[in-house]
PDB file of C-alpha atoms in Angstrom:
ATOM      1  CA  MET H   1     -23.417  18.089 -23.913  1.00 63.00           C
ATOM      2  CA  ARG H   2     -21.520  20.991 -23.714  1.00 70.00           C
ATOM      3  CA  GLN H   3     -21.276  21.468 -20.113  1.00 66.00           C
ATOM      4  CA  GLU H   4     -20.506  18.171 -19.477  1.00 61.00           C
ATOM      5  CA  GLU H   5     -17.353  17.745 -21.688  1.00 63.00           C
ATOM      6  CA  ALA H   6     -16.212  21.428 -20.079  1.00 62.00           C
ATOM      7  CA  GLU H   7     -16.772  19.551 -16.403  1.00 59.00           C
ATOM      8  CA  ALA H   8     -14.872  17.189 -17.430  1.00 57.00           C
ATOM      9  CA  ARG H   9     -12.046  18.941 -18.815  1.00 57.00           C
ATOM     10  CA  GLN H  10     -12.222  21.061 -15.454  1.00 61.00           C
ATOM     11  CA  ALA H  11     -12.393  18.080 -13.312  1.00 55.00           C
ATOM     12  CA  VAL H  12      -9.006  16.668 -14.657  1.00 54.00           C
ATOM     13  CA  ALA H  13      -7.340  19.712 -14.953  1.00 57.00           C
ATOM     14  CA  THR H  14      -7.996  20.265 -10.749  1.00 55.00           C
ATOM     15  CA  SER H  15      -7.229  16.457 -10.524  1.00 52.00           C
ATOM     16  CA  THR H  16      -4.001  17.400 -12.380  1.00 52.00           C
ATOM     17  CA  LYS H  17      -3.168  20.598  -9.571  1.00 47.00           C
ATOM     18  CA  ALA H  18      -4.285  18.400  -7.052  1.00 51.00           C
ATOM     19  CA  SER H  19      -1.288  15.620  -7.157  1.00 54.00           C
ATOM     20  CA  HIS H  20       2.236  16.215  -5.931  1.00 50.00           C
ATOM     21  CA  PRO H  21       4.406  14.163  -7.868  1.00 51.00           C
ATOM     22  CA  GLY H  22       7.206  15.249  -5.738  1.00 59.00           C
ATOM     23  CA  GLN H  23       5.773  12.623  -3.635  1.00 68.00           C
ATOM     24  CA  GLY H  24       6.766   9.080  -3.842  1.00 75.00           C
ATOM     25  CA  PRO H  25       6.966   6.139  -5.984  1.00 92.00           C
ATOM     26  CA  SER H  26       7.416   4.533  -3.283  1.00 92.00           C
ATOM     27  CA  LEU H  27      10.115   1.285  -5.100  1.00 95.00           C
ATOM     28  CA  PRO H  28      12.604   2.486  -7.534  1.00 94.00           C
ATOM     29  CA  MET H  29      11.195   2.300 -11.229  1.00 95.00           C
ATOM     30  CA  ALA H  30      12.289  -1.589 -11.804  1.00 95.00           C
ATOM     31  CA  GLY H  31      10.132  -2.722  -8.582  1.00 96.00           C
ATOM     32  CA  TYR H  32       7.435  -1.492 -10.618  1.00 97.00           C
ATOM     33  CA  VAL H  33       8.517  -4.110 -13.795  1.00 97.00           C
ATOM     34  CA  GLY H  34       6.402  -7.492 -14.139  1.00 97.00           C
ATOM     35  CA  VAL H  35       3.470  -8.801 -15.866  1.00 98.00           C
ATOM     36  CA  TYR H  36       0.706  -8.817 -14.131  1.00 98.00           C
ATOM     37  CA  LYS H  37      -3.048 -11.143 -14.829  1.00 98.00           C
ATOM     38  CA  ASP H  38      -6.148 -10.138 -14.246  1.00 96.00           C
ATOM     39  CA  PRO H  39      -9.363 -12.805 -14.053  1.00 94.00           C
ATOM     40  CA  TRP H  40     -10.959 -10.967 -17.160  1.00 93.00           C
ATOM     41  CA  TYR H  41      -9.064  -9.688 -19.166  1.00 93.00           C
ATOM     42  CA  GLY H  42      -5.697 -11.630 -18.600  1.00 95.00           C
ATOM     43  CA  THR H  43      -1.831  -9.963 -18.558  1.00 97.00           C
ATOM     44  CA  ILE H  44      -0.964  -6.131 -18.371  1.00 97.00           C
ATOM     45  CA  THR H  45       2.962  -6.359 -19.438  1.00 98.00           C
ATOM     46  CA  ILE H  46       4.756  -2.963 -17.009  1.00 98.00           C
ATOM     47  CA  GLY H  47       8.163  -1.945 -19.037  1.00 98.00           C
ATOM     48  CA  LYS H  48      11.287   0.054 -18.163  1.00 95.00           C
ATOM     49  CA  THR H  49      12.889   1.762 -20.495  1.00 88.00           C
ATOM     50  CA  GLY H  50      15.476   4.687 -19.386  1.00 89.00           C
ATOM     51  CA  ASN H  51      13.677   5.431 -16.207  1.00 89.00           C
ATOM     52  CA  ALA H  52      11.007   5.386 -17.095  1.00 93.00           C
ATOM     53  CA  LEU H  53       7.880   2.985 -17.000  1.00 97.00           C
ATOM     54  CA  SER H  54       5.640   1.860 -19.369  1.00 98.00           C
ATOM     55  CA  ILE H  55       2.249   0.395 -19.907  1.00 98.00           C
ATOM     56  CA  ARG H  56       1.704  -2.921 -22.773  1.00 97.00           C
ATOM     57  CA  PHE H  57      -2.332  -4.339 -22.695  1.00 96.00           C
ATOM     58  CA  ASP H  58      -1.099  -7.993 -23.699  1.00 96.00           C
ATOM     59  CA  ARG H  59      -4.578  -8.950 -25.638  1.00 94.00           C
ATOM     60  CA  SER H  60      -5.083  -5.398 -27.484  1.00 92.00           C
ATOM     61  CA  PRO H  61      -2.561  -3.931 -30.041  1.00 88.00           C
ATOM     62  CA  GLY H  62      -1.945  -0.643 -29.741  1.00 88.00           C
ATOM     63  CA  LEU H  63      -3.101  -0.476 -26.576  1.00 93.00           C
ATOM     64  CA  ASP H  64       0.301   1.043 -24.279  1.00 96.00           C
ATOM     65  CA  GLY H  65       1.766   3.729 -24.002  1.00 96.00           C
ATOM     66  CA  ALA H  66       4.639   5.558 -20.986  1.00 97.00           C
ATOM     67  CA  LEU H  67       3.579   5.835 -17.926  1.00 97.00           C
ATOM     68  CA  GLU H  68       3.366   9.290 -16.586  1.00 94.00           C
ATOM     69  CA  HIS H  69       4.402   9.572 -12.089  1.00 93.00           C
ATOM     70  CA  VAL H  70       1.559  11.105 -10.739  1.00 93.00           C
ATOM     71  CA  GLN H  71       2.352  10.563  -6.857  1.00 91.00           C
ATOM     72  CA  HIS H  72       2.960   8.144  -4.396  1.00 92.00           C
ATOM     73  CA  ASP H  73       2.446   5.093  -6.309  1.00 95.00           C
ATOM     74  CA  THR H  74      -0.317   6.313  -8.746  1.00 95.00           C
ATOM     75  CA  PHE H  75       0.795   7.032 -12.394  1.00 96.00           C
ATOM     76  CA  ARG H  76      -1.103   7.588 -15.581  1.00 94.00           C
ATOM     77  CA  THR H  77      -1.072   6.171 -18.642  1.00 94.00           C
ATOM     78  CA  ARG H  78      -0.333   8.085 -21.841  1.00 94.00           C
ATOM     79  CA  PHE H  79      -0.933   6.006 -24.853  1.00 94.00           C
ATOM     80  CA  SER H  80       0.121   5.803 -27.933  1.00 93.00           C
ATOM     81  CA  THR H  81      -2.425   5.347 -29.803  1.00 92.00           C
ATOM     82  CA  PRO H  82      -4.449   8.754 -30.339  1.00 91.00           C
ATOM     83  CA  GLY H  83      -8.687   8.767 -28.399  1.00 86.00           C
ATOM     84  CA  TYR H  84      -7.830   5.523 -26.609  1.00 89.00           C
ATOM     85  CA  GLU H  85      -8.903   6.580 -22.919  1.00 88.00           C
ATOM     86  CA  ASP H  86      -6.226   7.987 -20.108  1.00 91.00           C
ATOM     87  CA  ALA H  87      -6.170   6.024 -17.154  1.00 92.00           C
ATOM     88  CA  TYR H  88      -4.902   6.245 -13.735  1.00 95.00           C
ATOM     89  CA  VAL H  89      -2.965   3.632 -12.789  1.00 97.00           C
ATOM     90  CA  THR H  90      -2.253   2.960  -9.140  1.00 97.00           C
ATOM     91  CA  PHE H  91       0.260   0.267  -7.855  1.00 97.00           C
ATOM     92  CA  ALA H  92      -0.580  -1.330  -3.374  1.00 97.00           C
ATOM     93  CA  LEU H  93       2.358  -2.399  -2.003  1.00 95.00           C
ATOM     94  CA  LYS H  94       2.649  -5.912   0.371  1.00 95.00           C
ATOM     95  CA  PRO H  95       4.940  -5.245   3.965  1.00 94.00           C
ATOM     96  CA  ASP H  96       7.320  -6.279   2.301  1.00 94.00           C
ATOM     97  CA  GLY H  97       7.591  -3.734  -0.178  1.00 93.00           C
ATOM     98  CA  ARG H  98       6.325  -5.646  -3.002  1.00 95.00           C
ATOM     99  CA  VAL H  99       3.545  -5.123  -5.995  1.00 97.00           C
ATOM    100  CA  ASP H 100       0.216  -6.877  -4.582  1.00 97.00           C
ATOM    101  CA  ARG H 101      -1.942  -5.598  -6.784  1.00 98.00           C
ATOM    102  CA  ILE H 102      -2.773  -2.275  -9.218  1.00 98.00           C
ATOM    103  CA  SER H 103      -5.879  -1.380  -9.793  1.00 97.00           C
ATOM    104  CA  MET H 104      -7.080   1.318 -12.271  1.00 94.00           C
ATOM    105  CA  LYS H 105      -8.797   4.319 -13.442  1.00 92.00           C
ATOM    106  CA  ALA H 106     -10.247   7.236 -16.002  1.00 88.00           C
ATOM    107  CA  VAL H 107      -8.856   9.364 -15.980  1.00 88.00           C
ATOM    108  CA  SER H 108     -11.834  11.486 -17.896  1.00 81.00           C
ATOM    109  CA  PRO H 109     -14.578  11.537 -14.998  1.00 77.00           C
ATOM    110  CA  VAL H 110     -17.128  11.029 -18.833  1.00 74.00           C
ATOM    111  CA  ALA H 111     -15.188   8.690 -19.904  1.00 75.00           C
ATOM    112  CA  ASP H 112     -17.291   6.145 -22.220  1.00 79.00           C
ATOM    113  CA  PHE H 113     -18.374   2.602 -20.536  1.00 77.00           C
ATOM    114  CA  SER H 114     -16.248   0.590 -22.709  1.00 80.00           C
ATOM    115  CA  TRP H 115     -13.087   2.458 -21.233  1.00 82.00           C
ATOM    116  CA  ASP H 116     -14.226   0.261 -17.768  1.00 86.00           C
ATOM    117  CA  TYR H 117     -10.896   0.231 -16.265  1.00 88.00           C
ATOM    118  CA  GLN H 118     -12.347   0.232 -12.916  1.00 88.00           C
ATOM    119  CA  ASP H 119     -13.092  -3.044 -13.005  1.00 91.00           C
ATOM    120  CA  LEU H 120      -9.800  -4.380 -13.493  1.00 94.00           C
ATOM    121  CA  GLN H 121      -7.513  -5.616 -10.090  1.00 96.00           C
ATOM    122  CA  PHE H 122      -4.486  -7.440 -11.547  1.00 97.00           C
ATOM    123  CA  THR H 123      -1.972  -9.341  -9.443  1.00 98.00           C
ATOM    124  CA  PRO H 124       1.834  -9.955 -10.144  1.00 98.00           C
ATOM    125  CA  ALA H 125       0.974 -13.054 -13.335  1.00 96.00           C
ATOM    126  CA  GLY H 126       3.621 -15.581 -10.916  1.00 84.00           C
ATOM    127  CA  GLU H 127       2.151 -15.339  -8.303  1.00 72.00           C
ATOM    128  CA  PRO H 128      -1.070 -17.916  -7.241  1.00 62.00           C
TER     129      PRO H 128
END
């Protein structure tokens, strides 16, 4: 178990070093703002305060926090509630530059299965 935890910490550190925060994002921060829906989960809200983005899982009190730019159109959550598993949040864009969908993946490779972010596929709530 300790070896697995050490390997997970090393994997997170390696992925952080491999990021390129100077590359991206593709849109001004306001271009990511909106309400997005997943058929299973429901909605999340991407907001903007100053020059920073935030995320709020609308059905899960306490599952909210800042989005920190990693590279390109990928951000990392910094949840305000201690112990919540951080995730990468990646925005896929349409050819016209609007957000097409959001996918997520736990930052830690050994995240507990209950943080099943990889099963979520959010699309803009105002579109069919």
